[in-house]
Short mmCIF file of C-alpha atoms in Angstrom, two decimals:
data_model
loop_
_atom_site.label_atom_id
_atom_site.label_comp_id
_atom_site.label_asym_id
_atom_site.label_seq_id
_atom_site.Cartn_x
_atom_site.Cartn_y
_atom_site.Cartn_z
CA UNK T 1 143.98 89.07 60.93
CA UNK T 2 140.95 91.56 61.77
CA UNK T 3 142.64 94.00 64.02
CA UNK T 4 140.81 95.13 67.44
CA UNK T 5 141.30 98.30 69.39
CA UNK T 6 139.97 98.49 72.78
CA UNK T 7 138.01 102.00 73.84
CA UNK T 8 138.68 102.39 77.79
CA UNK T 9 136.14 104.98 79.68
CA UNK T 10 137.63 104.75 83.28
CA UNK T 11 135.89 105.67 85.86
CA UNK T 12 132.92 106.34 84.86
CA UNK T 13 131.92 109.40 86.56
CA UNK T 14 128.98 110.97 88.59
CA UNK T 15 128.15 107.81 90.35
CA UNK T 16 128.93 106.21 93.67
CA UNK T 17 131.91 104.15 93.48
CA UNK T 18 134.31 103.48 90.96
CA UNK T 19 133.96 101.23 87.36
CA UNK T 20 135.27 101.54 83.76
CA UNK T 21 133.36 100.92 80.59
CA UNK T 22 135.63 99.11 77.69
CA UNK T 23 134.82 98.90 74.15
CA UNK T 24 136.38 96.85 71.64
CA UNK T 25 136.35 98.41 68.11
CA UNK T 26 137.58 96.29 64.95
CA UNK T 27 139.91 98.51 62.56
CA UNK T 28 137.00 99.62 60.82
CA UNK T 29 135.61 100.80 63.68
CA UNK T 30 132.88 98.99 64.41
CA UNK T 31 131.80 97.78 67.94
CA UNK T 32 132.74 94.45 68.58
CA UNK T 33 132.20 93.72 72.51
CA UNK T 34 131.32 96.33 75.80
CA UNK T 35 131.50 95.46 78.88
CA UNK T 36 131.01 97.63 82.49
CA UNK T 37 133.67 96.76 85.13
CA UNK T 38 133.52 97.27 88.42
CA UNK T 39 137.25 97.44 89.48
CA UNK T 40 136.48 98.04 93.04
CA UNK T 41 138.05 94.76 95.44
CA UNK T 42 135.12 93.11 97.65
CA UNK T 43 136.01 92.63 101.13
CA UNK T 44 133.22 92.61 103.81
CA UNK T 45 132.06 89.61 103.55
CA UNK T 46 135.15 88.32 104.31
CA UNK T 47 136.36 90.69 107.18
CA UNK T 48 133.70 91.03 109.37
CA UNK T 49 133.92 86.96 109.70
CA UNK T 50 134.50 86.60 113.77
CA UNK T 51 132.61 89.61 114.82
CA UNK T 52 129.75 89.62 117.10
CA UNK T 53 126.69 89.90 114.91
CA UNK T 54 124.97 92.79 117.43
CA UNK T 55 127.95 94.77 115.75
CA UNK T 56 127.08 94.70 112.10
CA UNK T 57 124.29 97.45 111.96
CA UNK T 58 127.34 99.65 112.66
CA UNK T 59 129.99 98.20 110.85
CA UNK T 60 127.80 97.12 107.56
CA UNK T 61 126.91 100.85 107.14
CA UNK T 62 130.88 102.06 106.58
CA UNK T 63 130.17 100.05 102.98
CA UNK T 64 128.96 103.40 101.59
CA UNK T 65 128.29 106.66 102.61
CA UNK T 66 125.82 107.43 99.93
CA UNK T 67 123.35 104.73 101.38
CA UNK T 68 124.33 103.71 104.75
CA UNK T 69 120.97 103.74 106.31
CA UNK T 70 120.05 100.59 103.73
CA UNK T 71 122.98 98.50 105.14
CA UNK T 72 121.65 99.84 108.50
CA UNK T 73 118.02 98.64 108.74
CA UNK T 74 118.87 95.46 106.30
CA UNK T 75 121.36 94.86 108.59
CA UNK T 76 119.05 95.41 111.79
CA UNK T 77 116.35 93.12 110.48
CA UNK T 78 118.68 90.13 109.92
CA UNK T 79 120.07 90.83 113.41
CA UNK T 80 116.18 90.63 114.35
CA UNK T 81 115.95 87.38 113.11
CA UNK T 82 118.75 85.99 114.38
CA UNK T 83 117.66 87.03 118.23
CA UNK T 84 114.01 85.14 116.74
CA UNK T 85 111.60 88.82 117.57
CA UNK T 86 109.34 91.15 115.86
CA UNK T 87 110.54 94.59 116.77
CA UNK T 88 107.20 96.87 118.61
CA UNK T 89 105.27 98.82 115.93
CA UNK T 90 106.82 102.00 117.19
CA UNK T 91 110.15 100.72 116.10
CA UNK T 92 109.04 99.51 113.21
CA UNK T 93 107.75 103.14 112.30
CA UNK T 94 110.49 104.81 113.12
CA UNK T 95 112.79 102.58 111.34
CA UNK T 96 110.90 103.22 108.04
CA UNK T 97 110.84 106.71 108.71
CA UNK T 98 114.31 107.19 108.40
CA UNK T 99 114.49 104.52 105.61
CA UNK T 100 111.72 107.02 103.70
CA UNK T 101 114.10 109.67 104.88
CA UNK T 102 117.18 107.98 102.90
CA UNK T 103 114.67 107.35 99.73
CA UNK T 104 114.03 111.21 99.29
CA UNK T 105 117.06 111.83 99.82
CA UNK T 106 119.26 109.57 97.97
CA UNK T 107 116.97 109.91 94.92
CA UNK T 108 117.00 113.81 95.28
CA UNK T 109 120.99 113.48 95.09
CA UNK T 110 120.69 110.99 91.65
CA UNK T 111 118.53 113.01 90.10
CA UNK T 112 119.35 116.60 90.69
CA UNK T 113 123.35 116.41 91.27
CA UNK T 114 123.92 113.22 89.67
CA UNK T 115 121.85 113.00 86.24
CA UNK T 116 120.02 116.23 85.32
CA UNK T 117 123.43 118.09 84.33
CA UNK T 118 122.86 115.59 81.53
CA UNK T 119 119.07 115.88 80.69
CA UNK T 120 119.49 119.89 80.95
CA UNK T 121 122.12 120.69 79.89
CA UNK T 122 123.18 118.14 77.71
CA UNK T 123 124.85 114.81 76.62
CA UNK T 124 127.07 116.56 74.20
CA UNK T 125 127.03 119.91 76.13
CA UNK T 126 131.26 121.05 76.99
CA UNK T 127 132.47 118.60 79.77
CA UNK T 128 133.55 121.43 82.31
CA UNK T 129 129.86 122.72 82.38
CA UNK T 130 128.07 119.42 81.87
CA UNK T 131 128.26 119.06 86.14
CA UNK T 132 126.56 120.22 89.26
CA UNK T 133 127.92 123.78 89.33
CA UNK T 134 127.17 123.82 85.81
CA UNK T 135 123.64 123.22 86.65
CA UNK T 136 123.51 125.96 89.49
CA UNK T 137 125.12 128.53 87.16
CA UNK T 138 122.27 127.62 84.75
CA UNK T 139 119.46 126.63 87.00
CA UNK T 140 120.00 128.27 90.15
CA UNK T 141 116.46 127.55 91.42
CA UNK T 142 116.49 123.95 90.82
CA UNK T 143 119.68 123.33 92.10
CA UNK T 144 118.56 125.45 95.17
CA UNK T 145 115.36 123.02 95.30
CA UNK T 146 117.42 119.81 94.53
CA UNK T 147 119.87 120.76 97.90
CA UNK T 148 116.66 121.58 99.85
CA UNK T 149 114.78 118.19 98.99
CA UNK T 150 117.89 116.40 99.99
CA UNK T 151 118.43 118.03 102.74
CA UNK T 152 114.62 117.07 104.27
CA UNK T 153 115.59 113.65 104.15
CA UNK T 154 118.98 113.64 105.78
CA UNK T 155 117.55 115.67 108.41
CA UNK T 156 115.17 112.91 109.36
CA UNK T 157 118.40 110.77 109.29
CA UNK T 158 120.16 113.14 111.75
CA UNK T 159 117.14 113.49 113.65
CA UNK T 160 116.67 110.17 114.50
CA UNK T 161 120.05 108.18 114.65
CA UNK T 162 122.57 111.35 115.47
CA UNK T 163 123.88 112.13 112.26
CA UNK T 164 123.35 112.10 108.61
CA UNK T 165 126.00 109.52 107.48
CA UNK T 166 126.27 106.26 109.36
CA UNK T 167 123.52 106.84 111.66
CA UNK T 168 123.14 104.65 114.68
CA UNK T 169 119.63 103.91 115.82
CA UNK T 170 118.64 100.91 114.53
CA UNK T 171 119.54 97.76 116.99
CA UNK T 172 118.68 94.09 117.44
CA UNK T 173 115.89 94.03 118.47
CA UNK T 174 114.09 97.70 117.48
CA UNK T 175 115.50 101.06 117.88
CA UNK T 176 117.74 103.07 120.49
CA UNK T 177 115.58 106.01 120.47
CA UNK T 178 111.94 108.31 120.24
CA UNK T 179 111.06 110.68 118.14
CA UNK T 180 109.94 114.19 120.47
CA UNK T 181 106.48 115.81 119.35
CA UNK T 182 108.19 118.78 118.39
CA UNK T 183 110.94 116.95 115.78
CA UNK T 184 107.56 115.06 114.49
CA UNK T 185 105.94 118.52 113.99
CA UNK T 186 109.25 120.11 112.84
CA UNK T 187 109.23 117.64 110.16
CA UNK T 188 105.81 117.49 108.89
CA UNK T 189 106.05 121.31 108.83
CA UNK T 190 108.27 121.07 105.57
CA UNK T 191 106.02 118.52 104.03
CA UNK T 192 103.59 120.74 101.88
CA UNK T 193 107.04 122.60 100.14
CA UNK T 194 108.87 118.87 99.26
CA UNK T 195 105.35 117.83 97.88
CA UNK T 196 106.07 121.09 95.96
CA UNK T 197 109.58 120.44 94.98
CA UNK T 198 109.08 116.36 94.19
CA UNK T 199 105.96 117.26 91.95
CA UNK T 200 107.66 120.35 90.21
CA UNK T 201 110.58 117.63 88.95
CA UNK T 202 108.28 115.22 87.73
CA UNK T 203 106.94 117.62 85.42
CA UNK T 204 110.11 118.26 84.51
CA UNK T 205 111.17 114.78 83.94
CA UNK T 206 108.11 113.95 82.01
CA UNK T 207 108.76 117.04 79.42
CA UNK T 208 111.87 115.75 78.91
CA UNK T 209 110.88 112.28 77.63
CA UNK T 210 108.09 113.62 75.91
CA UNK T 211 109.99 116.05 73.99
CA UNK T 212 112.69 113.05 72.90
CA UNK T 213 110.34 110.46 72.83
CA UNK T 214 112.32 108.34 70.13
CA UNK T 215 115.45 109.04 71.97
CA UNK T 216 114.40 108.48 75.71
CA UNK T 217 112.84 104.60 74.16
CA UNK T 218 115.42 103.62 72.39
CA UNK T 219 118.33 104.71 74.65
CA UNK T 220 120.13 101.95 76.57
CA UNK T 221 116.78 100.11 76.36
CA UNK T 222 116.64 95.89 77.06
CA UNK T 223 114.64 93.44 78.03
CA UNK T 224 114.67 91.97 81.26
CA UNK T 225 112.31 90.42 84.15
CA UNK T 226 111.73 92.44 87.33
CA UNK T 227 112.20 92.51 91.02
CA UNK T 228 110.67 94.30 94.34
CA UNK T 229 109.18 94.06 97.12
CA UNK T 230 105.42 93.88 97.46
CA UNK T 231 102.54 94.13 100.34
CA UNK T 232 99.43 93.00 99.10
CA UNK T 233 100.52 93.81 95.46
CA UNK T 234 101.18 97.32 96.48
CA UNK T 235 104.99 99.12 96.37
CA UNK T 236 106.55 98.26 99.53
CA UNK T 237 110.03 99.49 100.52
CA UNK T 238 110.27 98.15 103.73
CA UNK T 239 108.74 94.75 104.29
CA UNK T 240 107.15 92.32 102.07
CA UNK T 241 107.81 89.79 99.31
CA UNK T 242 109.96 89.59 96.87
CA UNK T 243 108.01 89.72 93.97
CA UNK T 244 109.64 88.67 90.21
CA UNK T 245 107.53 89.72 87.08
CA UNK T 246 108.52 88.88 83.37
CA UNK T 247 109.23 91.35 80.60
CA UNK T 248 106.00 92.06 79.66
CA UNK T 249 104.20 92.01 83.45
CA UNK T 250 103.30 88.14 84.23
CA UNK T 251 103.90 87.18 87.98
CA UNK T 252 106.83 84.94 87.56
CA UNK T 253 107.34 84.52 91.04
CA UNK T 254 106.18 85.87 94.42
CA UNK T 255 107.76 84.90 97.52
CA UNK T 256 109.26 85.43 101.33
CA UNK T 257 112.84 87.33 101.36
CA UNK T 258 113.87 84.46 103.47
CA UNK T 259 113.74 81.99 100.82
CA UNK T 260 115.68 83.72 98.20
CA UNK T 261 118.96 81.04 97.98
CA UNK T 262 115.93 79.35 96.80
CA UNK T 263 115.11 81.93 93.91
CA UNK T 264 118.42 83.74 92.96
CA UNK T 265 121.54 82.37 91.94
CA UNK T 266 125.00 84.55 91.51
CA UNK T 267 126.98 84.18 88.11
CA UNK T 268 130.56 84.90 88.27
CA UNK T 269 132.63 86.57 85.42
CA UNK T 270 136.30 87.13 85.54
CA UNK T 271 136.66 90.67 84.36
CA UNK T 272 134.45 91.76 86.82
CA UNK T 273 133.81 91.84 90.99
CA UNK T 274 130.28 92.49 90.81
CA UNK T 275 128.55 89.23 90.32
CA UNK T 276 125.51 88.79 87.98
CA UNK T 277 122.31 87.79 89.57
CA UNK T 278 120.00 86.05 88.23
CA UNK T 279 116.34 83.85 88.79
CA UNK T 280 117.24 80.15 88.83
CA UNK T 281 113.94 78.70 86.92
CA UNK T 282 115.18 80.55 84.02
CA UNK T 283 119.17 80.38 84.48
CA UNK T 284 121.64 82.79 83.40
CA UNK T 285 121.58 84.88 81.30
CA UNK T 286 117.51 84.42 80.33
CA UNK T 287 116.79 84.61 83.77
CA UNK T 288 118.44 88.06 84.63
CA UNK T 289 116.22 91.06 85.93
CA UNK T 290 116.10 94.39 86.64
CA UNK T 291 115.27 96.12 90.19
CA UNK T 292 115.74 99.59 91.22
CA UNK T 293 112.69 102.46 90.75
CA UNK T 294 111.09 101.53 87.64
CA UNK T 295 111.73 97.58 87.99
CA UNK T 296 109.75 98.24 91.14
CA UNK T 297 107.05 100.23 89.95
CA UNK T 298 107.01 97.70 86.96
CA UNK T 299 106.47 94.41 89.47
CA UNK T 300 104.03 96.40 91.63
CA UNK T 301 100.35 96.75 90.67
CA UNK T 302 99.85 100.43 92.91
CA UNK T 303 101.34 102.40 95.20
CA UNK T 304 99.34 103.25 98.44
CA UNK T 305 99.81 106.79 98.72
CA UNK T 306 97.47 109.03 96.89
CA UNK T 307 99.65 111.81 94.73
CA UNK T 308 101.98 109.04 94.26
CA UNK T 309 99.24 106.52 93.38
CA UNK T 310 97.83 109.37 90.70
CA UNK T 311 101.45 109.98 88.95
CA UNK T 312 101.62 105.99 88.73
CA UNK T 313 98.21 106.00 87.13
CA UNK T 314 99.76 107.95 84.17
CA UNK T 315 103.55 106.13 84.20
CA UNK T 316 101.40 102.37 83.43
CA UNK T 317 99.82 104.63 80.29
CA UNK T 318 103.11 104.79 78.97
CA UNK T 319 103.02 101.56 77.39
CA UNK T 320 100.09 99.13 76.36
CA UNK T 321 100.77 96.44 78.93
CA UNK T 322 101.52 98.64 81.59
CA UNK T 323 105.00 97.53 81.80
CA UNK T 324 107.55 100.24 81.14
CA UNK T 325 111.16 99.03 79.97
CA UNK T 326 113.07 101.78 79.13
CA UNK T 327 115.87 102.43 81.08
CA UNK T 328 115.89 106.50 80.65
CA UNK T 329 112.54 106.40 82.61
CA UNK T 330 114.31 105.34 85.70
CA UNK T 331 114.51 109.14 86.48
CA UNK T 332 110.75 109.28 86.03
CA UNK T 333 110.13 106.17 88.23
CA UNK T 334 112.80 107.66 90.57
CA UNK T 335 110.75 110.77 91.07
CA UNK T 336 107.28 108.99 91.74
CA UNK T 337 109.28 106.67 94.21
CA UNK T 338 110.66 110.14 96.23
CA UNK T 339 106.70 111.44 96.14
CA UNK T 340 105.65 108.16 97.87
CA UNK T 341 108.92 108.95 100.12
CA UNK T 342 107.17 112.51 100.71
CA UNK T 343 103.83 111.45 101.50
CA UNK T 344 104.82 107.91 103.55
CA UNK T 345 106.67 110.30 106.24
CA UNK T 346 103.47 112.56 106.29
CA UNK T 347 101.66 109.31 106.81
CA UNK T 348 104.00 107.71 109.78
CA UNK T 349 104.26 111.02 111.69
CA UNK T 350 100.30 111.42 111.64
CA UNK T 351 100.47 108.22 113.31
CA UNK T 352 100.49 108.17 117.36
CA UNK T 353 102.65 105.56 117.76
CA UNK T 354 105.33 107.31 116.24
CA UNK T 355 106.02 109.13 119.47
CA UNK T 356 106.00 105.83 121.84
CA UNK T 357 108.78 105.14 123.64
CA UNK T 358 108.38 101.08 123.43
CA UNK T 359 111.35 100.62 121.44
CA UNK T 360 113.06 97.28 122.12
CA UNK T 361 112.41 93.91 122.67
CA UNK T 362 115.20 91.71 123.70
CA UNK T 363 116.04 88.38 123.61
CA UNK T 364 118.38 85.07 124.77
CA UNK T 365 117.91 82.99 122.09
CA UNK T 366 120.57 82.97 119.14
CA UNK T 367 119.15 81.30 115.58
CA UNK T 368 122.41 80.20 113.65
CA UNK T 369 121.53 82.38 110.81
CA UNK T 370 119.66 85.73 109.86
CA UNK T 371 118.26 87.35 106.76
CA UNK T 372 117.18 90.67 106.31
CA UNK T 373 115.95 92.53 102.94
CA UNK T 374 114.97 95.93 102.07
CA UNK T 375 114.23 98.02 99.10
CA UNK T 376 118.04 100.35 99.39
CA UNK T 377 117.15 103.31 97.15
CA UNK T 378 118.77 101.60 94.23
CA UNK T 379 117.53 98.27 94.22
CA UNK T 380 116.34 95.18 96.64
CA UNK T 381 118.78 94.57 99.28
CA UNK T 382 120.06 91.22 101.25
CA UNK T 383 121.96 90.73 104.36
CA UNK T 384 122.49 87.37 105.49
CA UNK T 385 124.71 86.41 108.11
CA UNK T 386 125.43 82.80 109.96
CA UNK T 387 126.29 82.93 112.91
CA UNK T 388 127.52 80.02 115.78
CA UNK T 389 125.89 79.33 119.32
CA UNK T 390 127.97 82.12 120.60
CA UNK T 391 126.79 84.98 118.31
CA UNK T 392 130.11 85.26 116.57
CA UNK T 393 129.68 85.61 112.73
CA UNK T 394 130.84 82.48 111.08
CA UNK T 395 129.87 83.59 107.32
CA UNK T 396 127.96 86.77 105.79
CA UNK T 397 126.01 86.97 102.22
CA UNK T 398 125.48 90.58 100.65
CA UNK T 399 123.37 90.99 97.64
CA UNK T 400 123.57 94.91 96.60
CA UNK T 401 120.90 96.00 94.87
CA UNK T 402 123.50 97.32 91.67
CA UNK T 403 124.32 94.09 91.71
CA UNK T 404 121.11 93.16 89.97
CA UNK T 405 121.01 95.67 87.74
CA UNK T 406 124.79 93.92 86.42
CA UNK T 407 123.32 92.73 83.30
CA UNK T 408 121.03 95.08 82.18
CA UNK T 409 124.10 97.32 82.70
CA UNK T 410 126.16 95.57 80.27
CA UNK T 411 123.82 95.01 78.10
CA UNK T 412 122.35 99.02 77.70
CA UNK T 413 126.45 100.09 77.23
CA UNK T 414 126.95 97.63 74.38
CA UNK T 415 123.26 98.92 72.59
CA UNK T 416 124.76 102.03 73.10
CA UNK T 417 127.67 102.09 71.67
CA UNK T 418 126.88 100.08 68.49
CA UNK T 419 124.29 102.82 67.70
CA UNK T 420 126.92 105.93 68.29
CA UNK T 421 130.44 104.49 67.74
CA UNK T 422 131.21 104.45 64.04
CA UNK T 423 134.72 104.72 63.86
CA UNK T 424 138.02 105.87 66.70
CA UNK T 425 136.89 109.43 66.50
CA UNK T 426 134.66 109.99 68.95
CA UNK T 427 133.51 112.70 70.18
CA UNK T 428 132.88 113.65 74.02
CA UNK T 429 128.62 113.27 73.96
CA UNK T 430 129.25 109.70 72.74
CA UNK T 431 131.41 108.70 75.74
CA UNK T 432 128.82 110.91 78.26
CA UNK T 433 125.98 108.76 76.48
CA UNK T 434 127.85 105.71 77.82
CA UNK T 435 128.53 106.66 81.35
CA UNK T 436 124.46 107.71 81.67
CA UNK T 437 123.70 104.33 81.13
CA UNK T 438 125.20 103.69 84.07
CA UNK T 439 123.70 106.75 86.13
CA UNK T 440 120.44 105.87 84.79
CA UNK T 441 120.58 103.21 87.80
CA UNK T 442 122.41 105.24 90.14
CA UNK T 443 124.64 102.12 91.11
CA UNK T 444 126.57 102.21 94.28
CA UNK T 445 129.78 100.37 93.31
CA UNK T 446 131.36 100.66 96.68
CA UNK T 447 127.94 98.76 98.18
CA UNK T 448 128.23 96.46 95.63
CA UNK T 449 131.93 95.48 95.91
CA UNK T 450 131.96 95.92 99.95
CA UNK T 451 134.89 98.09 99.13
CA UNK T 452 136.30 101.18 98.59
CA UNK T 453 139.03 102.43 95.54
CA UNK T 454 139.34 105.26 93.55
CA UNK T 455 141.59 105.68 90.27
CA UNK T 456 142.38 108.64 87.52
CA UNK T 457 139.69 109.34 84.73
CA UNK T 458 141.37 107.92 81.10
CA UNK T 459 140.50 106.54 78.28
CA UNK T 460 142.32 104.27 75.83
CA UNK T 461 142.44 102.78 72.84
CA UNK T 462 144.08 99.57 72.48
CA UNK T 463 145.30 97.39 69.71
CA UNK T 464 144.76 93.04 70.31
CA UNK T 465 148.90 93.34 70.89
CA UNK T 466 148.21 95.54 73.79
CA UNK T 467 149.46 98.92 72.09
CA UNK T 468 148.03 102.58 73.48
CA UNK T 469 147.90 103.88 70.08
CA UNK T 470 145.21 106.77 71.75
CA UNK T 471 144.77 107.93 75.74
CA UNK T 472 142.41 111.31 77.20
CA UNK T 473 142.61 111.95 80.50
CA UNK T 474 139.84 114.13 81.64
CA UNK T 475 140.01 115.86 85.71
#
């Protein structure tokens, strides 16, 4: 009988959250199955069962403290439709203020902290360098610029809801709070520098994919459908519909967030707690998709910002069809998304309204259930929650946006290692190679699980009789 060692990456590192990556090797070393886990345990859909659904856009948040502002607004605009309003455009403003605040500056921290240690340093570069600090000791002017662009958007977080992690200033019903003429100018006074910064790592990101053009295609690459959210066709990160797109850029589907039981269905496997979803019309697994940066850029048709709308111009050159599949050019897509970010807040604080102080409309009436979505940094977000006559939450539906991205996850960590394991000798780039598939969507593991966890770094090799016949631990 074929023997079958298992390879064991776990956790994969330099994301949010906490999975494993496991590849089974035959005894001559060739790559049988690989799966990503997500070992985290789900539990917030089940806890916050009994609570008074006014409390969620506070509770919801303590899902993640990399995007809490997400589960804050999504959270919010579900509460809004429970209560049966639409919030004052000044609240609605604000709100996507700070969500544009959260885009800049959760895609600063992917990019700059999270994933360019690997596209500047290396993939096979010495593990104890291949990091942040590594980066600063090497790039000290990036990494300077990174920490600035992130900290522009968290600032707009603190500014407006108190603090930088779990915020509080979105409520039922619009927002708790103004924004002062002087924050509003404070703000826009950092605007032409981030423009600056945001621009300066596109170039940078671009030169990189040029220069391993073969590489950056190939890598991690497959083919999926796509999701986001839409406003007359444009990128929308806020409101709109959901809008699904085939591989290759026909309009599968376009339709309101509040219909999507309709639309998606959840597949369950056992060696995972992050579900796989999927577009019922085409079932599982021919109907799974993509969502995130470039899966929104690839369902969109423009952006409606002009620097932003340029850089787009050139990232639909990129292939014939205008469609761009290849998952290294998430960090590309990632960087256009934080220019729109940029120039959105320059848009909403130029904008009178943004200084009103009608913030809240309130209301008696209780609808038994509520459903809001938003584009989270990562992906398209869901909140759902039923509720009874009293208000008390009777059942709760989260769909995280790295959730989505489950299959195309699995799938890029099996392409990858069939075309760099070849044999149980393998060196350190090879198992970096398989963890940036992962980063490449900058998944949020604790969002997606509802959970938190945390576990040792190790990798093993396995025999089928359940033998550790190899183990690395790395700090």
């Amino acid at each position: 009988m074929t023997e079958v060692y298992k390879l064991e990456i776990n956790p994969v590192t330099r994301i949010e959250g906490h999975g494993k990556i496991t590849v089974m090797l035959d005894e001559a070393g060739e790559v049988k199955e690989a799966r990503f886990h997500v070992t985290q345990y789900r539990g917030f859909e089940v806890f916050t069962k009994g609570r008074d659904f006014r409390e969620m856009p506070v509770i919801t948040p303590r899902i993640c403290g990399i995007c809490p502002v997400s589960h804050h607004l999504a959270s919010a605009k579900a509460c809004d439709d429970i209560l049966g309003v639409t919030i004052t455009p000044a609240a609605h403003k604000l709100r996507e203020l700070m969500h544009m605040g959260q885009i800049v500056q959760s895609h600063a921290l992917s990019f700059f902290h999270l994933s360019s240690p690997d596209i500047l340093l290396g993939f096979d570069a010495p593990v104890k360098i291949r990091n942040v600090v590594g980066l600063a000791e090497r790039y000290p002017e990036l990494a300077k610029k990174g920490i600035l662009l992130r900290k522009f958007g968290q600032e707009i977080i603190k500014t407006l809801g108190g603090k930088k992690v779990h915020p509080w200033h979105s409520i039922p019903g619009g927002v708790n709070r103004s924004l002062t003429p002087q924050e509003r100018d404070n703000i826009a006074a950092q605007i032409p520098e981030m423009k600056s910064i945001a621009l300066e790592a596109i170039k940078l990101i671009k030169g990189y994919l040029e220069e391993g053009k073969e590489e950056a295609k190939e890598f991690a690459t497959v083919e999926t459908a796509y999701m986001g959210l839409v406003r007359d066709g444009k990128l929308e990160l806020y409101d709109g519909n959901i809008r699904i797109k085939a591989p290759r850029g026909r309009i599968l589907d376009e339709f309101d967030p509040k219909d999507y039981l309709k639309y998606i269905g959840e597949h369950v496997e056992p060696w995972s707690y992050l579900k796989f979803p999927f577009y019922k019309s085409l079932g599982f697994p021919h109907g799974s998709y993509r969502v995130g940066p470039l899966a929104r850029l690839n369902a969109a048709d423009n952006i409606d910002t002009p620097q932003a709308s340029e850089e787009y111009a050139l990232y639909k050159q990129i292939s014939d069809d205008g469609i761009v599949p290849y998952t290294l050019y998430y960090h590309y897509a990632r960087l256009i998304e934080a220019l729109y970010g940029i120039e959105r807040i320059e848009q909403l604080l130029s904008d009178p309204e943004i200084t009103s102080s009608d913030l809240r409309v309130t209301s008696k009436e209780i609808n038994p259930e509520g459903i809001g979505v938003i584009e989270a940094p990562r992906g398209t977000l869901i909140h759902h929650y039923w509720v009874n006559e009293s208000g008390v939450i009777t059942k709760v539906n989260l769909i995280v946006a790295t959730g989505h991205n489950n299959y195309a996850m699995n799938k890029g960590v099996e392409a990858v290692a069939k075309k760099y394991i070849k044999g149980r000798d393998i060196p350190e780039g090879v198992f970096n190679r398989l963890e940036h598939v992962i980063r490449a969507y900058d998944p949020c593991l604790s969002c997606s699980t509802h959970a938190v966890g945390k576990m040792p770094l190790k990798l093993e090799l396995i025999s089928s009789a359940g033998e550790v016949i190899k183990e690395v631990v790395r700090g």
